Every structure is written in structure tokens, then in C-alpha cells.
Short mmCIF file of C-alpha atoms and ligand atoms in Angstrom, two decimals:
data_model
loop_
_atom_site.label_atom_id
_atom_site.label_comp_id
_atom_site.label_asym_id
_atom_site.label_seq_id
_atom_site.Cartn_x
_atom_site.Cartn_y
_atom_site.Cartn_z
CA MET A 1 0.00 0.00 0.00
CA ALA A 2 1.59 3.23 -1.07
CA VAL A 3 1.10 6.23 1.16
CA LYS A 4 0.09 9.52 -0.38
CA PRO A 5 2.74 12.22 0.09
CA ALA A 6 2.39 14.70 2.93
CA SER A 7 1.94 17.45 0.35
CA GLU A 8 -1.48 15.99 -0.43
CA HIS A 9 -2.51 16.16 3.24
CA ALA A 10 -5.52 18.42 3.85
CA HIS A 11 -5.37 21.71 5.78
CA TRP A 12 -7.77 23.84 7.79
CA SER A 13 -8.83 26.82 5.76
CA SER A 14 -8.34 29.23 8.67
CA ARG A 15 -7.17 29.48 12.27
CA TRP A 16 -10.79 29.99 13.32
CA ALA A 17 -11.85 26.74 11.67
CA PHE A 18 -9.07 24.89 13.46
CA ILE A 19 -9.92 26.40 16.85
CA MET A 20 -13.59 25.54 16.42
CA ALA A 21 -12.69 21.98 15.44
CA ALA A 22 -10.33 21.50 18.37
CA VAL A 23 -12.72 23.08 20.85
CA GLY A 24 -15.46 20.97 19.29
CA SER A 25 -13.38 17.88 19.90
CA ALA A 26 -12.64 18.85 23.48
CA VAL A 27 -16.12 19.99 24.42
CA GLY A 28 -18.33 16.96 24.51
CA LEU A 29 -20.17 14.52 26.69
CA GLY A 30 -17.12 14.71 28.92
CA ASN A 31 -17.93 18.31 29.83
CA ILE A 32 -21.68 18.27 30.08
CA TRP A 33 -22.52 14.72 31.04
CA LYS A 34 -19.45 13.49 32.92
CA PHE A 35 -17.85 16.54 34.51
CA PRO A 36 -20.82 17.50 36.71
CA TYR A 37 -21.21 14.02 38.19
CA GLU A 38 -17.48 13.45 38.57
CA ALA A 39 -17.24 16.81 40.35
CA ASN A 40 -20.11 15.76 42.54
CA SER A 41 -18.58 12.46 43.62
CA GLY A 42 -15.12 14.01 43.97
CA GLY A 43 -16.16 16.54 46.59
CA GLY A 44 -17.26 19.51 44.45
CA GLY A 45 -14.75 22.35 44.66
CA ALA A 46 -11.81 20.15 45.63
CA PHE A 47 -12.20 18.10 42.48
CA VAL A 48 -12.70 21.21 40.38
CA LEU A 49 -9.52 22.87 41.66
CA ILE A 50 -7.38 19.81 41.10
CA TYR A 51 -8.95 19.29 37.73
CA LEU A 52 -8.12 22.86 36.66
CA GLY A 53 -4.57 22.41 37.91
CA PHE A 54 -4.17 19.33 35.71
CA VAL A 55 -5.71 21.08 32.72
CA PHE A 56 -3.24 23.92 32.77
CA LEU A 57 -0.07 22.30 34.11
CA ILE A 58 -0.27 18.97 32.31
CA GLY A 59 -3.02 19.29 29.72
CA VAL A 60 -1.84 22.44 27.99
CA PRO A 61 1.80 21.34 27.62
CA LEU A 62 0.61 18.01 26.22
CA LEU A 63 -1.81 19.72 23.84
CA VAL A 64 1.14 21.74 22.57
CA ALA A 65 3.24 18.58 22.24
CA GLU A 66 0.58 16.65 20.34
CA LEU A 67 -0.39 19.49 18.03
CA SER A 68 3.22 20.10 17.11
CA LEU A 69 4.00 16.42 16.51
CA GLY A 70 1.01 16.20 14.18
CA ARG A 71 1.95 19.35 12.35
CA ARG A 72 5.55 18.29 11.97
CA GLY A 73 4.50 14.93 10.56
CA GLN A 74 1.73 16.17 8.24
CA LEU A 75 0.39 12.63 8.21
CA SER A 76 -2.00 10.54 10.33
CA PRO A 77 -0.84 10.01 13.96
CA ILE A 78 0.86 6.66 13.34
CA ARG A 79 2.83 7.83 10.33
CA SER A 80 3.50 11.28 11.80
CA MET A 81 5.10 9.71 14.87
CA GLU A 82 7.13 7.37 12.70
CA LYS A 83 8.30 10.22 10.50
CA VAL A 84 9.26 12.56 13.32
CA ALA A 85 11.07 9.75 15.15
CA LYS A 86 13.08 8.98 12.01
CA GLU A 87 13.91 12.63 11.40
CA GLU A 88 15.23 12.84 14.95
CA GLY A 89 17.27 9.67 14.55
CA ARG A 90 15.10 7.73 17.01
CA ARG A 91 13.54 4.30 16.85
CA THR A 92 10.37 3.95 14.85
CA ALA A 93 8.91 2.14 17.87
CA TRP A 94 7.84 5.61 19.00
CA SER A 95 5.06 5.25 16.47
CA LEU A 96 3.41 3.06 19.11
CA ILE A 97 2.16 6.35 20.57
CA GLY A 98 0.33 6.84 17.28
CA TRP A 99 -1.00 3.28 17.36
CA SER A 100 -2.23 3.69 20.90
CA GLY A 101 -4.02 6.86 19.79
CA VAL A 102 -5.68 5.27 16.81
CA ILE A 103 -6.74 2.16 18.71
CA GLY A 104 -7.78 4.16 21.77
CA SER A 105 -9.93 6.60 19.82
CA PHE A 106 -11.55 3.66 18.06
CA ILE A 107 -12.42 2.06 21.41
CA VAL A 108 -13.74 5.37 22.75
CA ILE A 109 -15.92 6.11 19.71
CA SER A 110 -17.44 2.65 19.93
CA TYR A 111 -19.05 3.48 23.29
CA TYR A 112 -19.18 7.26 22.94
CA SER A 113 -21.61 6.76 20.11
CA VAL A 114 -23.82 4.68 22.41
CA VAL A 115 -24.20 7.57 24.85
CA GLY A 116 -24.49 9.93 21.88
CA GLY A 117 -27.42 7.79 20.80
CA TRP A 118 -29.08 8.21 24.18
CA THR A 119 -28.82 12.00 23.86
CA LEU A 120 -30.43 11.85 20.43
CA SER A 121 -33.23 9.77 21.83
CA TYR A 122 -33.76 12.18 24.74
CA MET A 123 -33.83 15.11 22.38
CA ILE A 124 -36.63 13.49 20.40
CA GLN A 125 -38.47 12.50 23.59
CA THR A 126 -38.42 16.08 24.85
CA VAL A 127 -39.54 17.52 21.52
CA LEU A 128 -42.48 15.13 21.58
CA GLY A 129 -43.34 16.29 25.09
CA ASN A 130 -42.99 12.78 26.47
CA LEU A 131 -41.18 14.01 29.56
CA GLN A 132 -43.97 16.37 30.60
CA GLY A 133 -44.96 15.93 34.23
CA ILE A 134 -42.91 12.82 34.86
CA THR A 135 -42.15 11.82 38.42
CA GLY A 136 -38.80 10.77 39.79
CA GLU A 137 -39.63 7.10 39.47
CA GLU A 138 -40.86 7.53 35.94
CA ALA A 139 -37.67 9.33 34.97
CA VAL A 140 -35.53 6.51 36.35
CA ALA A 141 -37.77 3.88 34.78
CA GLY A 142 -37.77 5.73 31.45
CA PHE A 143 -34.00 5.74 31.26
CA ASP A 144 -33.82 2.09 32.27
CA ALA A 145 -36.42 1.19 29.68
CA LEU A 146 -34.32 2.83 26.99
CA VAL A 147 -30.96 1.31 27.90
CA THR A 148 -32.25 -2.17 28.68
CA ASN A 149 -34.41 -2.45 25.57
CA PRO A 150 -33.09 -5.31 23.43
CA TRP A 151 -32.77 -3.30 20.23
CA MET A 152 -33.62 0.42 20.66
CA PRO A 153 -30.17 1.42 21.90
CA LEU A 154 -28.72 -0.12 18.72
CA VAL A 155 -30.93 2.03 16.53
CA TRP A 156 -29.89 5.24 18.30
CA HIS A 157 -26.26 4.16 18.34
CA GLY A 158 -26.46 3.47 14.60
CA LEU A 159 -28.13 6.79 13.90
CA PHE A 160 -25.50 8.69 15.86
CA MET A 161 -22.68 6.83 14.14
CA GLY A 162 -24.34 7.44 10.79
CA ILE A 163 -24.34 11.21 11.37
CA THR A 164 -20.68 11.06 12.40
CA VAL A 165 -19.67 9.05 9.33
CA GLY A 166 -21.71 11.39 7.13
CA ILE A 167 -19.61 14.34 8.29
CA VAL A 168 -16.22 12.60 8.32
CA LEU A 169 -16.53 11.19 4.81
CA ARG A 170 -16.88 14.71 3.41
CA GLY A 171 -13.33 15.52 4.43
CA ILE A 172 -11.72 18.34 6.36
CA GLU A 173 -12.95 21.44 4.56
CA GLY A 174 -16.19 20.02 3.21
CA GLY A 175 -17.19 18.01 6.29
CA LEU A 176 -15.49 18.68 9.60
CA GLU A 177 -15.01 22.40 9.12
CA LYS A 178 -18.52 23.07 7.88
CA ALA A 179 -20.00 21.14 10.78
CA VAL A 180 -17.93 22.71 13.55
CA THR A 181 -18.12 26.31 12.36
CA LEU A 182 -21.89 26.00 12.30
CA LEU A 183 -22.41 23.89 15.41
CA MET A 184 -19.90 25.33 17.88
CA PRO A 185 -21.20 28.92 17.89
CA ALA A 186 -24.71 27.47 18.26
CA LEU A 187 -23.51 25.42 21.20
CA PHE A 188 -22.06 28.46 22.96
CA ILE A 189 -25.24 30.45 22.51
CA LEU A 190 -27.37 27.59 23.81
CA LEU A 191 -25.13 27.09 26.80
CA ILE A 192 -25.06 30.76 27.78
CA GLY A 193 -28.83 30.81 27.40
CA MET A 194 -29.14 27.79 29.69
CA VAL A 195 -26.90 29.35 32.33
CA ILE A 196 -28.91 32.57 32.30
CA TYR A 197 -32.11 30.58 32.58
CA ALA A 198 -30.69 28.54 35.45
CA GLY A 199 -29.42 31.70 37.11
CA VAL A 200 -32.77 33.43 36.95
CA THR A 201 -35.04 30.54 37.85
CA GLY A 202 -32.77 28.15 39.73
CA ASP A 203 -30.82 28.07 42.95
CA PHE A 204 -27.65 29.61 41.61
CA ALA A 205 -26.02 30.25 44.98
CA ALA A 206 -26.29 26.61 45.99
CA ALA A 207 -24.75 25.55 42.69
CA VAL A 208 -21.86 27.97 43.02
CA SER A 209 -21.02 26.89 46.54
CA PHE A 210 -21.36 23.27 45.54
CA LEU A 211 -18.98 23.63 42.60
CA PHE A 212 -16.45 25.97 44.13
CA GLN A 213 -16.35 25.20 47.82
CA PRO A 214 -13.72 22.54 48.35
CA ASP A 215 -14.46 19.59 50.57
CA TRP A 216 -10.93 18.31 50.98
CA SER A 217 -12.01 15.32 53.04
CA LYS A 218 -13.27 13.56 49.90
CA LEU A 219 -9.85 13.75 48.32
CA ASP A 220 -7.92 10.54 47.87
CA ALA A 221 -5.70 8.94 45.24
CA ASP A 222 -8.70 7.71 43.29
CA VAL A 223 -10.25 11.15 43.10
CA ILE A 224 -6.92 12.58 41.97
CA LEU A 225 -6.59 9.96 39.23
CA SER A 226 -10.12 10.54 38.12
CA ALA A 227 -9.41 14.29 37.94
CA LEU A 228 -6.36 13.52 35.80
CA GLY A 229 -8.33 11.07 33.67
CA GLN A 230 -11.14 13.58 33.29
CA SER A 231 -8.75 16.35 32.25
CA PHE A 232 -7.19 14.09 29.59
CA PHE A 233 -10.55 12.89 28.38
CA SER A 234 -12.04 16.34 28.29
CA LEU A 235 -9.11 17.81 26.35
CA SER A 236 -9.20 14.83 23.95
CA LEU A 237 -5.58 14.14 24.82
CA ALA A 238 -3.43 11.14 24.09
CA GLN A 239 -5.82 9.39 21.74
CA GLY A 240 -4.88 10.70 18.35
CA SER A 241 -7.67 13.29 18.03
CA ILE A 242 -5.52 16.29 18.80
CA MET A 243 -2.53 14.97 16.89
CA VAL A 244 -4.57 14.38 13.76
CA TYR A 245 -6.10 17.85 14.02
CA GLY A 246 -2.56 19.20 14.43
CA SER A 247 -1.56 17.51 11.20
CA TYR A 248 -4.05 19.69 9.31
CA LEU A 249 -2.43 22.85 10.69
CA THR A 250 -0.39 25.24 8.62
CA ARG A 251 2.86 26.76 9.84
CA GLN A 252 1.27 30.15 10.50
CA VAL A 253 -0.77 29.09 13.49
CA LYS A 254 0.85 29.56 16.90
CA VAL A 255 0.38 26.26 18.64
CA GLY A 256 1.00 27.57 22.17
CA LYS A 257 -1.66 30.25 22.03
CA ALA A 258 -4.09 27.87 20.38
CA ALA A 259 -3.57 25.30 23.15
CA VAL A 260 -4.35 27.83 25.88
CA THR A 261 -7.47 28.95 24.02
CA ILE A 262 -8.66 25.36 23.61
CA ALA A 263 -8.06 24.49 27.27
CA ALA A 264 -9.73 27.68 28.51
CA ALA A 265 -12.77 27.12 26.32
CA ASP A 266 -12.99 23.49 27.37
CA SER A 267 -12.85 24.07 31.11
CA GLY A 268 -15.06 27.13 30.72
CA VAL A 269 -17.73 24.97 29.13
CA ALA A 270 -17.41 22.30 31.83
CA LEU A 271 -17.94 24.91 34.56
CA LEU A 272 -20.77 26.57 32.67
CA ALA A 273 -22.41 23.19 32.20
CA GLY A 274 -22.25 22.76 35.97
CA LEU A 275 -23.78 26.20 36.40
CA ALA A 276 -26.55 25.32 33.97
CA ILE A 277 -27.37 21.98 35.55
CA PHE A 278 -26.96 22.26 39.32
CA PRO A 279 -29.12 25.37 39.94
CA ILE A 280 -32.03 23.56 38.30
CA VAL A 281 -31.34 20.34 40.19
CA PHE A 282 -31.20 22.16 43.53
CA ALA A 283 -34.18 24.41 42.82
CA TYR A 284 -36.35 21.35 42.32
CA GLY A 285 -35.10 19.83 45.54
CA LEU A 286 -33.45 16.93 43.72
CA THR A 287 -30.25 15.25 44.80
CA PRO A 288 -27.70 15.25 42.00
CA GLY A 289 -26.99 11.68 41.00
CA LYS A 290 -23.40 10.63 41.38
CA GLU A 291 -23.51 8.54 38.31
CA GLU A 292 -24.54 8.70 34.71
CA GLY A 293 -28.11 9.39 35.80
CA LEU A 294 -27.55 13.07 36.59
CA VAL A 295 -28.30 14.22 33.07
CA PHE A 296 -30.60 11.44 31.93
CA GLN A 297 -32.60 10.81 35.10
CA THR A 298 -32.42 13.86 37.33
CA LEU A 299 -32.68 16.70 34.82
CA PRO A 300 -35.72 15.29 32.98
CA ILE A 301 -37.68 15.52 36.24
CA ALA A 302 -36.97 19.24 36.36
CA PHE A 303 -37.74 19.68 32.65
CA GLY A 304 -40.97 17.78 33.17
CA GLN A 305 -42.09 20.14 35.93
CA MET A 306 -40.99 23.57 34.79
CA THR A 307 -43.08 25.82 32.57
CA GLY A 308 -41.55 25.83 29.14
CA GLY A 309 -39.84 22.56 29.98
CA VAL A 310 -40.36 21.23 26.49
CA VAL A 311 -38.39 24.11 25.02
CA ILE A 312 -35.67 24.18 27.67
CA GLY A 313 -35.35 20.39 27.68
CA THR A 314 -35.10 20.23 23.92
CA LEU A 315 -32.49 22.97 23.89
CA PHE A 316 -30.51 21.16 26.56
CA PHE A 317 -30.49 17.80 24.83
CA GLY A 318 -29.86 19.53 21.51
CA LEU A 319 -26.82 21.13 23.09
CA LEU A 320 -25.63 17.81 24.40
CA THR A 321 -26.10 16.15 21.01
CA VAL A 322 -24.17 18.88 19.21
CA ALA A 323 -21.33 18.63 21.70
CA ALA A 324 -21.25 14.86 21.27
CA ILE A 325 -21.19 14.97 17.47
CA THR A 326 -18.31 17.42 17.19
CA SER A 327 -16.31 15.19 19.55
CA ALA A 328 -17.29 12.00 17.79
CA ILE A 329 -15.93 13.23 14.47
CA SER A 330 -12.56 13.79 16.13
CA LEU A 331 -12.68 10.26 17.52
CA LEU A 332 -13.35 8.70 14.14
CA GLU A 333 -10.83 10.86 12.30
CA PRO A 334 -7.56 9.26 13.57
CA SER A 335 -8.35 5.81 12.20
CA VAL A 336 -10.03 7.16 9.08
CA SER A 337 -7.04 9.35 8.27
CA TYR A 338 -4.74 6.34 8.62
CA LEU A 339 -6.66 4.39 5.98
CA ALA A 340 -7.49 7.38 3.81
CA GLU A 341 -3.91 8.44 3.26
CA THR A 342 -3.09 5.21 1.44
CA ASP A 343 -3.84 4.84 -2.23
CA LYS A 344 -6.02 1.82 -1.57
CA PHE A 345 -8.87 3.59 0.19
CA GLY A 346 -10.51 6.88 -0.52
CA ARG A 347 -11.79 8.91 2.41
CA LYS A 348 -15.35 7.76 1.79
CA LYS A 349 -14.46 4.10 1.89
CA ALA A 350 -12.26 4.63 4.93
CA ALA A 351 -15.05 6.44 6.80
CA PHE A 352 -17.57 3.70 6.04
CA ILE A 353 -15.19 0.94 7.05
CA MET A 354 -14.09 2.49 10.33
CA GLY A 355 -17.54 3.82 11.20
CA GLY A 356 -19.07 0.43 10.43
CA ALA A 357 -16.46 -1.38 12.48
CA ALA A 358 -16.90 1.01 15.40
CA PHE A 359 -20.66 0.52 15.21
CA ALA A 360 -20.27 -3.25 15.29
CA PHE A 361 -17.72 -3.16 18.10
CA GLY A 362 -19.89 -0.68 19.99
CA SER A 363 -23.02 -2.76 19.65
CA PHE A 364 -21.83 -4.87 22.58
CA SER A 365 -21.60 -1.73 24.70
CA SER A 366 -24.92 -0.60 23.36
CA LEU A 367 -26.61 -3.71 24.66
CA GLY A 368 -24.42 -3.89 27.74
CA TYR A 369 -27.15 -2.52 30.01
CA GLY A 370 -29.83 -4.80 28.64
CA ILE A 371 -29.51 -8.27 27.19
CA LEU A 372 -25.75 -8.29 27.67
CA SER A 373 -25.84 -6.89 31.18
CA ASP A 374 -24.51 -10.15 32.60
CA VAL A 375 -21.39 -9.95 30.49
CA THR A 376 -18.47 -8.69 32.52
CA ILE A 377 -14.80 -8.29 31.70
CA PHE A 378 -12.52 -8.45 34.73
CA GLY A 379 -15.57 -7.83 36.88
CA GLN A 380 -16.69 -4.73 34.99
CA SER A 381 -19.48 -3.95 32.56
CA ILE A 382 -18.48 -3.64 28.91
CA ILE A 383 -18.56 0.17 28.91
CA GLY A 384 -16.91 0.21 32.33
CA PHE A 385 -14.08 -1.94 31.05
CA LYS A 386 -13.54 0.11 27.90
CA THR A 387 -13.54 3.31 29.96
CA TYR A 388 -11.03 1.88 32.42
CA LEU A 389 -8.79 0.59 29.67
CA THR A 390 -8.71 3.87 27.75
CA ASN A 391 -8.98 6.50 30.51
CA ASN A 392 -6.93 4.87 33.22
CA LEU A 393 -4.39 2.88 31.24
CA MET A 394 -3.95 3.90 27.61
CA MET A 395 -4.33 7.67 28.00
CA PRO A 396 -1.93 8.15 30.92
CA MET A 397 0.59 5.84 29.24
CA ALA A 398 0.40 7.56 25.87
CA GLY A 399 0.53 10.96 27.60
CA LEU A 400 3.59 9.93 29.55
CA PHE A 401 5.43 8.72 26.46
CA THR A 402 4.40 11.75 24.43
CA ALA A 403 5.89 14.04 27.08
CA LEU A 404 9.05 11.93 27.26
CA PHE A 405 9.43 11.85 23.50
CA VAL A 406 8.98 15.57 22.98
CA GLY A 407 10.94 16.54 26.08
CA TRP A 408 13.88 14.17 25.78
CA PHE A 409 14.07 12.57 22.36
CA VAL A 410 13.25 15.39 19.96
CA SER A 411 15.93 18.04 19.81
CA ARG A 412 15.28 21.25 21.67
CA LYS A 413 16.03 23.17 18.53
CA ALA A 414 13.42 21.30 16.50
CA MET A 415 10.80 22.09 19.11
CA MET A 416 11.78 25.74 19.34
CA ASP A 417 11.56 25.97 15.63
CA GLU A 418 8.22 24.19 15.49
CA LEU A 419 6.59 26.25 18.24
CA ALA A 420 8.05 29.68 17.53
CA MET A 421 7.10 30.68 21.09
CA GLU A 422 8.34 33.79 22.73
CA GLU A 423 10.54 33.55 25.80
CA PRO A 424 9.94 32.89 28.63
CA TRP A 425 7.01 30.76 27.42
CA PHE A 426 9.12 28.28 25.58
CA ARG A 427 11.21 27.67 28.66
CA VAL A 428 8.12 27.29 30.85
CA TRP A 429 6.59 24.84 28.42
CA TYR A 430 9.82 22.89 28.03
CA PHE A 431 10.22 22.56 31.77
CA LEU A 432 6.63 21.37 32.22
CA VAL A 433 6.83 18.84 29.43
CA ARG A 434 10.25 17.46 30.44
CA PHE A 435 9.82 17.25 34.18
CA ILE A 436 6.37 17.98 35.51
CA CYS A 437 4.18 16.06 33.04
CA PRO A 438 6.08 12.76 33.15
CA THR A 439 6.59 12.84 36.91
CA ALA A 440 3.01 13.73 37.75
CA ILE A 441 1.54 11.15 35.39
CA ALA A 442 3.94 8.44 36.53
CA VAL A 443 3.32 9.07 40.24
CA ILE A 444 -0.46 9.09 39.93
CA PHE A 445 -0.45 6.12 37.62
CA TYR A 446 1.76 4.14 39.96
CA HIS A 447 -0.37 4.89 43.00
CA VAL A 448 -3.63 3.92 41.47
CA VAL A 449 -2.77 1.05 39.21
CA ILE A 450 0.11 -0.62 40.96
CA GLY A 451 -0.90 0.31 44.49
CA PHE A 452 0.88 2.01 47.31
N1 LIG B 501 -13.15 15.34 24.73
C1 LIG B 501 -14.38 14.77 24.36
C2 LIG B 501 -15.37 14.96 25.49
O1 LIG B 501 -15.10 15.63 26.43
C3 LIG B 501 -14.28 13.33 23.96
C4 LIG B 501 -13.14 13.04 23.06
C5 LIG B 501 -12.98 13.41 21.77
C6 LIG B 501 -11.98 12.34 23.42
N2 LIG B 501 -11.75 12.99 21.32
C7 LIG B 501 -11.13 12.33 22.31
C8 LIG B 501 -11.60 11.75 24.59
C9 LIG B 501 -9.89 11.73 22.39
C10 LIG B 501 -10.37 11.14 24.64
C11 LIG B 501 -9.51 11.16 23.58
O2 LIG B 501 -16.45 14.45 25.46
#
């Protein structure tokens, strides 16, 4: 299989398009569905503070590293890593970072699309007014009925994957860019609207103190690892998404500034999502669920009771769906780009093959709450196992090796040249990526996975 030359590799048509795509990748179910309940079980403010620390001290330097590796390679993550390693006179085994990214993003999209399917289904349910006046028990039962149904979850999963494939097969300028430049501004407007609504009608003060007042007693190694995992997941790090988006960058874009913008937008959205959700939850006297149910079981009760709940509920689930789709395309892109850059597959064929494979692989997750609920892998549910494997093992590992590679195996001069950062920022970044990122990841990883 011959590989098309890097000169044929696509590029973003503008810096704005790239920023929207990267923010679109970062902002997803992780921010709106996961962050609020992770924050809740991690002790509110304590989790949030640690999370923000990870985002800026570890996440941003790694974003910079991944974006610049992709841009330097101008190929899909696997081949970019191989190329940069060769240029630097290093072993091509470093391309394993690329492999881990491509395989990891494939695993994530296979279950991400399942949850994406649930959001689609909830959006339709709210539009139809089916959530009107539901009680707490009905909300719980409604969610259970959806996820345990023997075939419905598959339909929604397939529909969500179909939308994702439909965008990815149209390519960078024609597909990804068009989608994100339309959807991301819409998402921001919806979110701000939701926060204002929650601020006016909900218990804003309770939400603020819940999110920002640290309860340090809840803090333990597990919470710290989950804050690290959440920051990686939310920034789309160490799974190929950011590297592949970096490969579509032109030399003009300043990677450092872009990384800070992406991280700020991503954590801003996570916090705003908390400020949109918790005031409503508290105002209706509900207890925020610690698990997945927060968005799918608790919020619908509030939407079902409030005046205008059909509109607000539809907007909310619309927002969640949009966020999920712009992330899903970045999860499919790493593997699609790998196939599409060979002369054997066009982009269309590659998108169908990978999307189809991810759908099939994800169908086990899709049914994992229903007919396959007895299936466990190492004592975990199918989605639980995939999440553990990617978030707790593959992402920290790939992040660790990315930092080591860029910090110790690529020449300082090459990085300076690639980043074109002003001093002292280059030195700050270099220090973080050489010393702080690898140490912090290794320590946390050791404590949680290997034990004390
Ligand atoms: N960041 C997205 C979210 O918060 C999900 C996502 C997209 C992702 N690409 C990724 C997670 C790559 C890990 C790795 O929902």
C-alpha cells in the first residue's frame, strides 16, 4: 500500500476553523454529562480545583506537544510519529504512541456513540413532550427502559454513528469544518442561554457553593486519578484526536496560544455546564446523581415540571447532542485518516469501514445494560471496562510517552523551531513537558494502578 505524500494532506482553511474543530473535539459529553457528576462524587470544589490544575499544568503542555508532533509529521498520527522519530534519529517504535491513539480513539468512539445515541433519543423525547410531568420514578424507569431495551439502543447508536460518518466522509474542509463552524457557535449560545435561565429561575447560589467550595475530606488517590483522567478525556488528549487535528495545521498558526485557548474554552464549558445543571437540580429539591443518571434521570424531572420545559429540555439535549457529534468526528478521524492516506482507500471508503467497524464493536456496549448486562470483563461492565482501559491505562501511558518523546528525544532546537514561542514561554513549556508532566503522570499512575 503506497502512502500519499504529505503534500497531499488536507489543511484547515483558517485558524478559526481549526480552533472551532479543536474546541469541538474537546467539548463533549465529557464536559456536560461526565464533569458534573465526577465533580459531585469528587467533593465539588476540591475536584474542580485539582482538575483545573491538571488542565493547565499537564493538559496544555501536552496539547502543545501533540499538536506540534502532528503538524511536523503532516500525516496521520501513526505515520507522523514514525516520520518525526526517524527525522530525529530515534527508533520507529515511537510510532506506538500513534497506534495507541488510533486504537484508543476507536475504542472510545465505539461506546461514545452509544451515549451519543441516548442523547439523540432524549432530544426526540423532549420535543415530543414525552417528559412532561414525569415523576422521579418515571424518569428513572424511562431511562432504564431505553438502555435495557433489546434493540432500541442499537438504533440510536447506529443513527448517531451514521451522522458522524456522514460528516467525516466529506473531508476536512467540506465536512469537519462546515460542521464545527456552524455547530460550535450554536452550542455556545445555547449554553449561555441555559446558564442565564438557570441563574434566573434556579438556585444559583447553591450551585456555586457546591462547585467551588472545596471539601478536601473527599480527596484521595482515586479522586486525583479521576481528575487527571477527566482532564485528559475532556481535552481529547493522548488518543490521536488532537494529533490528527494538528496535522491539518499550517505553519502560520501559533500552537502555544491555540492550546491555551482550547483548554480555557474546554474548562469554561465544563464549569458553565455545571452552572446550567446544578441550579435547576437544587431548585427542584433533587439530589444530584453521582452517576450517569444526573443528566438522563435527574434533569428530565426538572424539565418535566418547569413551565416551558419542552423548550428548555429540547435545547438542553440539543446542546448535548451537538457537543457529542463534534467530539465524535474527532474520535473517528484518527483511524479514518490512517486508511485514507493510502492509495487503496478513498476517504469515503475509509469512513464507512471504520464507522461500520466502530458501530459493530460498539453494539456490545450498546446492549451492555440490557440483554448483555450479565457480560463482565474483569468484573466490569463492557462500557466500564472500555472506559477503564482507555482513561486509566492507555491515555496516561500515551501521555507519559508523548511528554518523554517531545521533552527528551526530539531536539530542543526542533521544538523551538516548530513552536516559535516567545521567551519565557518556551522555557516554561519545556520545563513542564520534560519534568512535571512525566513525573506527575507516573506518580499518579503508579499509585492507582500498581498500588501504594
Ligand atoms: N473530549 C471529548 C469529550 O469531552 C471526547 C473526546 C474526543 C476524546 N476525542 C477524544 C476523549 C480523544 C479522549 C480522547 O467528550
